[in-house]
Short mmCIF file of C-alpha atoms and ligand atoms in Angstrom, two decimals:
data_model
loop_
_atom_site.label_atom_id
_atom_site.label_comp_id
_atom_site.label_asym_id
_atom_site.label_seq_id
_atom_site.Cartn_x
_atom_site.Cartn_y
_atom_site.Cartn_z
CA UNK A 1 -46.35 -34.09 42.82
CA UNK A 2 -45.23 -34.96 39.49
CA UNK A 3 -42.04 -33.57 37.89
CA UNK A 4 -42.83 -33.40 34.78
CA UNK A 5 -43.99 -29.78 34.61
CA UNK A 6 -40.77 -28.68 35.85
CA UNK A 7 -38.51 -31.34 33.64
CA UNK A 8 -39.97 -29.59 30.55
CA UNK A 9 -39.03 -26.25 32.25
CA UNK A 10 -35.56 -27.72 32.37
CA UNK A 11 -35.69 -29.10 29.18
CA UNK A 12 -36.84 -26.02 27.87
CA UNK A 13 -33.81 -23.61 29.39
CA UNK A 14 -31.78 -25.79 28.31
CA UNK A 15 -32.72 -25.90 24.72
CA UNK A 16 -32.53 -21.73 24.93
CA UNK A 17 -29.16 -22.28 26.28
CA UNK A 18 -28.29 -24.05 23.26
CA UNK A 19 -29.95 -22.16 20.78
CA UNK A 20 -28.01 -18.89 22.66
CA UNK A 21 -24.67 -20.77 22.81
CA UNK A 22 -25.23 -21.06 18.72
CA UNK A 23 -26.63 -17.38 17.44
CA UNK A 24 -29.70 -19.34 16.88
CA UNK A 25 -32.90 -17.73 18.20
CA UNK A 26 -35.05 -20.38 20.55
CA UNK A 27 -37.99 -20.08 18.44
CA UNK A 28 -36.22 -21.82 15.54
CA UNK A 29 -36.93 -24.99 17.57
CA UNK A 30 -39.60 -27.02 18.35
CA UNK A 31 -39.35 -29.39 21.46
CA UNK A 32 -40.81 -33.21 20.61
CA UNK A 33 -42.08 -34.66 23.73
CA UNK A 34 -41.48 -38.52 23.39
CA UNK A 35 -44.39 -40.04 25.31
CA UNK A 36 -44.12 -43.67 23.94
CA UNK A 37 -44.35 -45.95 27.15
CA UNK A 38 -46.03 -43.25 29.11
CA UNK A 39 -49.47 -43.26 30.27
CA UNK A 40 -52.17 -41.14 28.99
CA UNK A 41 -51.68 -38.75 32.09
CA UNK A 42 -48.49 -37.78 32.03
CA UNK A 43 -49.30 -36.53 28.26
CA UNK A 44 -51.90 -34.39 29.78
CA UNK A 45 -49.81 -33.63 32.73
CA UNK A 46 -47.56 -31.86 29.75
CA UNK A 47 -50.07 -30.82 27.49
CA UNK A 48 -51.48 -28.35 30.60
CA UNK A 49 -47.89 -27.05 31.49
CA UNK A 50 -47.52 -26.09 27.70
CA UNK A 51 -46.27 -28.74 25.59
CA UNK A 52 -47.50 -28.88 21.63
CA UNK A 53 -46.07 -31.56 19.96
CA UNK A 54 -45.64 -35.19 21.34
CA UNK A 55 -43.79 -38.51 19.57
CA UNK A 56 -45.04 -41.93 19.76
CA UNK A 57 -42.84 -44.84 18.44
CA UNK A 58 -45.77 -47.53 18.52
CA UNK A 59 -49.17 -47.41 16.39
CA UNK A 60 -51.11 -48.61 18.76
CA UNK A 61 -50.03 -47.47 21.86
CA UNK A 62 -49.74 -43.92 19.62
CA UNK A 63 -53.23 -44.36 18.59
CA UNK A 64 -54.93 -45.18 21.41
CA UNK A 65 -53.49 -41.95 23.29
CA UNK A 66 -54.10 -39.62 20.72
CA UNK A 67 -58.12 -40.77 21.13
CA UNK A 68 -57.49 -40.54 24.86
CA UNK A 69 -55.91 -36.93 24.88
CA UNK A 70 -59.01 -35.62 23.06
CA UNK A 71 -61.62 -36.83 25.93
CA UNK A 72 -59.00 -35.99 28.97
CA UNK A 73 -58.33 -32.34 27.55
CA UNK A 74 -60.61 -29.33 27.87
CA UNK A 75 -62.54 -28.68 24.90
CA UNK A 76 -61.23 -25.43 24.13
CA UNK A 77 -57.56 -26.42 24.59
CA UNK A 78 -55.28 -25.76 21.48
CA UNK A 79 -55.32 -29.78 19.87
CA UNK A 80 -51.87 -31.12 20.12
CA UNK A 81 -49.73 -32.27 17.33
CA UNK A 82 -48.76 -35.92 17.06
CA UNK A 83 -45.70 -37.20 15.84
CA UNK A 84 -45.10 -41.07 14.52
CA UNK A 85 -41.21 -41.81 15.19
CA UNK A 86 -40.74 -45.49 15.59
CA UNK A 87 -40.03 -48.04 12.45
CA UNK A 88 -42.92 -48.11 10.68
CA UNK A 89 -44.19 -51.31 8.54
CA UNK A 90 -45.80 -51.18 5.52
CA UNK A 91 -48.98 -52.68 6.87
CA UNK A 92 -49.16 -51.03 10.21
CA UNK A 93 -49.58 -47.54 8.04
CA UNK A 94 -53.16 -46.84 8.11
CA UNK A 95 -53.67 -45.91 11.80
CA UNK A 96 -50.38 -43.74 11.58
CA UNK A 97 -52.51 -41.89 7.73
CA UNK A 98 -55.92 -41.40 10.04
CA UNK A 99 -54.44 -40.19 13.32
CA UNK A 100 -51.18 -38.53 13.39
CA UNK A 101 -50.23 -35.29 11.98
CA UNK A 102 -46.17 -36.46 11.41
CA UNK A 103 -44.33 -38.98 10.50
CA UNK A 104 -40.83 -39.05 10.96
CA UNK A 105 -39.48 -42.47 9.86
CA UNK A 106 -40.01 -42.92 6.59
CA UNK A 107 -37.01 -45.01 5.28
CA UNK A 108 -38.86 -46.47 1.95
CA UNK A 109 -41.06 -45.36 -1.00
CA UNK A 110 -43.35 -48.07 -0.33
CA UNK A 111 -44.24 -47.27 3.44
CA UNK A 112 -44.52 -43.67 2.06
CA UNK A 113 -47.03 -44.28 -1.20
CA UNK A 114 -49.16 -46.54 1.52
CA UNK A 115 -49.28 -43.31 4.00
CA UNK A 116 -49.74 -41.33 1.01
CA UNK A 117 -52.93 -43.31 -0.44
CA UNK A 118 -54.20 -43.82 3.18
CA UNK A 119 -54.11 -40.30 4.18
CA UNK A 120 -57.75 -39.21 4.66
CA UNK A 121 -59.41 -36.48 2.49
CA UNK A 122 -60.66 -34.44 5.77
CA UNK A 123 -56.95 -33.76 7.13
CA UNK A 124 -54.12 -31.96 5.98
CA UNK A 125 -51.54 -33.73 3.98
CA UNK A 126 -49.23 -35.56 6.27
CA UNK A 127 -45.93 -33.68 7.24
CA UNK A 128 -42.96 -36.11 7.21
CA UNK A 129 -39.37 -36.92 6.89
CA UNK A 130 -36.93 -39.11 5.83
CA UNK A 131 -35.07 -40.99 8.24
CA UNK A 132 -31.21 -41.35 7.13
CA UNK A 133 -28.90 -43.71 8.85
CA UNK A 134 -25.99 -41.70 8.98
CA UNK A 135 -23.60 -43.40 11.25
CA UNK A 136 -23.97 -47.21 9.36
CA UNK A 137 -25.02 -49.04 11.69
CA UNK A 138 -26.47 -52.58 10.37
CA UNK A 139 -29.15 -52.48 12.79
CA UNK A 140 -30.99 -49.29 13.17
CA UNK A 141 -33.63 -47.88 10.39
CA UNK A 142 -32.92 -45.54 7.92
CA UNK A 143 -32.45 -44.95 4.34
CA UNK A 144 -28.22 -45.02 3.33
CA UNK A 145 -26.92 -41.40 2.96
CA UNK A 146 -26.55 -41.87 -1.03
CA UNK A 147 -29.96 -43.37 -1.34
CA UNK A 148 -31.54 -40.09 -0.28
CA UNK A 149 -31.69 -38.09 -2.76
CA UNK A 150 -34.02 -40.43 -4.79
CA UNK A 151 -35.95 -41.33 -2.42
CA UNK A 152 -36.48 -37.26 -1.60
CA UNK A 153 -38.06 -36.49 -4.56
CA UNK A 154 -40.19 -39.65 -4.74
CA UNK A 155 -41.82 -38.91 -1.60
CA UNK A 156 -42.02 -35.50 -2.56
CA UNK A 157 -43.81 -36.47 -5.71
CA UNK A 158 -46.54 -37.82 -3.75
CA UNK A 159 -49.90 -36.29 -3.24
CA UNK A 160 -51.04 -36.33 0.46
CA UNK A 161 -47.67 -36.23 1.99
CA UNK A 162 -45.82 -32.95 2.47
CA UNK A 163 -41.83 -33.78 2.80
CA UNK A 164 -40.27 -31.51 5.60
CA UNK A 165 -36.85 -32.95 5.99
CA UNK A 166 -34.77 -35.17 7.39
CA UNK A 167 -34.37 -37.24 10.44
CA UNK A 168 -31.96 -39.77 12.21
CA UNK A 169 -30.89 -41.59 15.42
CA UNK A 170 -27.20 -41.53 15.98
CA UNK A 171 -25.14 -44.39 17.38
CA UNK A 172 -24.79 -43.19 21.00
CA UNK A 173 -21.85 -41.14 21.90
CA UNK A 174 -20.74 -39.09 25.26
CA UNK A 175 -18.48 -36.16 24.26
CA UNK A 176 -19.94 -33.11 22.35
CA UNK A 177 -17.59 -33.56 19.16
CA UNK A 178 -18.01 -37.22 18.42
CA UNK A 179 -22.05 -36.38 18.77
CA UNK A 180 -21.30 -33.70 16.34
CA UNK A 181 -20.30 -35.65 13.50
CA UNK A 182 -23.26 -37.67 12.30
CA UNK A 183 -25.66 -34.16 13.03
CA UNK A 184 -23.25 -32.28 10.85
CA UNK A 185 -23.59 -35.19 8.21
CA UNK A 186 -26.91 -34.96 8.29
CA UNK A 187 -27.61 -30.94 7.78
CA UNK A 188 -24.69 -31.12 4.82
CA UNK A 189 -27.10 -34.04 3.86
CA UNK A 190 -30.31 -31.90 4.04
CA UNK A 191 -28.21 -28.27 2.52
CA UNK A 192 -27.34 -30.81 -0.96
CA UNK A 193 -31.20 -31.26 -0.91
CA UNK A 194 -32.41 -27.94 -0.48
CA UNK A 195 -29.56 -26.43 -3.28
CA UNK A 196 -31.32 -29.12 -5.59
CA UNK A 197 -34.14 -27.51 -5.29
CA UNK A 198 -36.37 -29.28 -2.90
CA UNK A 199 -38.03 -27.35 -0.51
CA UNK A 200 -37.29 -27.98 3.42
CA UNK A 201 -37.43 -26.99 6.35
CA UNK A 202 -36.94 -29.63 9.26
CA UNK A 203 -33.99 -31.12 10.88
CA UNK A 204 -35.02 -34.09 13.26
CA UNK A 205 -32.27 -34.59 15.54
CA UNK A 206 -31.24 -34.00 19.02
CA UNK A 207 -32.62 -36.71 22.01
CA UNK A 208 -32.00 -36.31 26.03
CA UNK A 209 -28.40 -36.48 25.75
CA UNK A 210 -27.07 -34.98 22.61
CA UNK A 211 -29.18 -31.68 22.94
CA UNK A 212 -26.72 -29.54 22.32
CA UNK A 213 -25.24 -31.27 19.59
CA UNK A 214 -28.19 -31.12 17.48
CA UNK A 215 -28.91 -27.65 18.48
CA UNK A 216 -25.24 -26.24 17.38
CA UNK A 217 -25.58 -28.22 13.55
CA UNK A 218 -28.85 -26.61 12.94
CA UNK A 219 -31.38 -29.27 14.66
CA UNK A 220 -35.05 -27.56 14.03
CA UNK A 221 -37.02 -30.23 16.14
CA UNK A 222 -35.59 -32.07 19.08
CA UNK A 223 -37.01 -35.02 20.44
CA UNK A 224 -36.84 -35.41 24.12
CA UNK A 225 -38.08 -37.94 26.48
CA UNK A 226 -36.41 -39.59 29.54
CA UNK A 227 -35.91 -35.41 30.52
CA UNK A 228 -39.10 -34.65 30.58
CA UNK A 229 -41.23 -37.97 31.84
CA UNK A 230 -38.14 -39.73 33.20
CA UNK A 231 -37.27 -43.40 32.43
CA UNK A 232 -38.87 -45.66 30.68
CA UNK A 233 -40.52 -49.10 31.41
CA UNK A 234 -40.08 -51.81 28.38
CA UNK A 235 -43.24 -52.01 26.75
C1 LIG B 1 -37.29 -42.79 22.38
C2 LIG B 1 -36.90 -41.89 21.28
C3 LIG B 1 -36.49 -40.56 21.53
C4 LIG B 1 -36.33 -39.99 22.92
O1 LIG B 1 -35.19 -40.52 23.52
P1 LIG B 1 -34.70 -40.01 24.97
O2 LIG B 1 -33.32 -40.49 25.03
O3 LIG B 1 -35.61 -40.64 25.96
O4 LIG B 1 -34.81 -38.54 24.98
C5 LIG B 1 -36.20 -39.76 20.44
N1 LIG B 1 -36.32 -40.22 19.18
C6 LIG B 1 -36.71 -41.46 18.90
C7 LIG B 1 -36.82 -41.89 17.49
C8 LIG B 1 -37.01 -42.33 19.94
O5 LIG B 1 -37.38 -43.58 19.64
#
């Protein structure tokens, strides 16, 4: 039998833990379920015990599911909601426009204005955020803290995108308070936006190990995925 039922059971308390531990009431947070690498079947596997919303970090492998999911799951199931994560390129944008309902890694106008134009007509506008490399690091994705601001209310200017908030991937750390710090950077980031008068409401932040972090500075959305479908292979 697989664990994955019981993993997002887990994942679950523990995210009501958290939420407790914080005077924040669970329902303030919505648990990601980060499929990417995972087979078709373990989506549905979560999809029947429950789970909503699911993150894929690769368009085609994203894609490709998304179609899958709607034959494997009964036709009056509640549709799931898909969430793009991964770096996105600027001409890898029009699958993400057609199929997914987020996008959560928008680090540049143009990626954004291409999602924007590509969106169709049929769907709601596309919900997304912009991801902020708070920690520095040379390496990972992400728009630089004082860089966000503009780039906000660009993206917020645009017509079929609907700008939620703010996302990032911290540089790795293992005690509470050190995970704290870029999390706390990035809700002071997201308060400075929402006193200029920008209207948000999403926090992206918060993976398998720095759950409770994210959940004590304010994290709305968590992203989880090695705790609920265990490790991953290398695509
Ligand atoms: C893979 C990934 C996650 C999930 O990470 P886990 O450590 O497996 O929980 C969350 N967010 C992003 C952007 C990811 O790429």
């Amino acid at each position: 039998m697989s664990a994955i039922p019981a993993n997002l059971q887990a994942v679950r308390q523990a995210l009501e833990q958290a939420a407790r531990r914080a005077g924040r009431q669970p329902g303030e947070l919505t648990l990601l379920a980060v499929s990417k690498t995972k087979p078709a079947g373990d989506v549905l596997e979560a999809a029947l015990a429950g789970q909503r919303d699911f993150g894929e970090n690769y368009v085609q492998e994203g894609v490709e599911k998304i179609l899958a999911l709607k034959q494997l799951l009964p036709a009056d199931h509640a549709p799931l909601v898909w969430h793009f994560i991964g770096p996105l390129q600027s001409n890898k944008t029009r699958p993400v426009a057609e199929h997914f309902d987020w996008v959560h890694s928008i680090d540049r106008l143009k990626v954004a204005q291409r999602l924007s134009e590509q969106r169709p007509e049929h769907l709601p506008p596309l919900q997304v955020c912009v991801q902020v490399n708070v920690s520095g690091e040379a390496s990972k994705s992400g728009c630089a803290p004082d860089q966000v601001e503009a780039l906000c209310r660009a993206v917020a200017a645009l017509p079929r995108l609907c700008l939620r908030g703010l996302m990032t991937i911290p540089a790795p750390a293992d005690d509470l308070e050190t995970q704290r710090l870029p999390l706390g950077q990035l809700r002071q980031l997201l308060t400075a936006l929402q006193a200029g008068g920008l209207a948000l409401d999403t926090l992206s932040m918060g993976m398998s190990h720095d759950l409770e972090a994210a959940v004590l500075e304010g994290s709305t959305l968590v992203r989880v995925g090695t705790a609920i479908f265990g490790a991953r292979n290398t695509p």
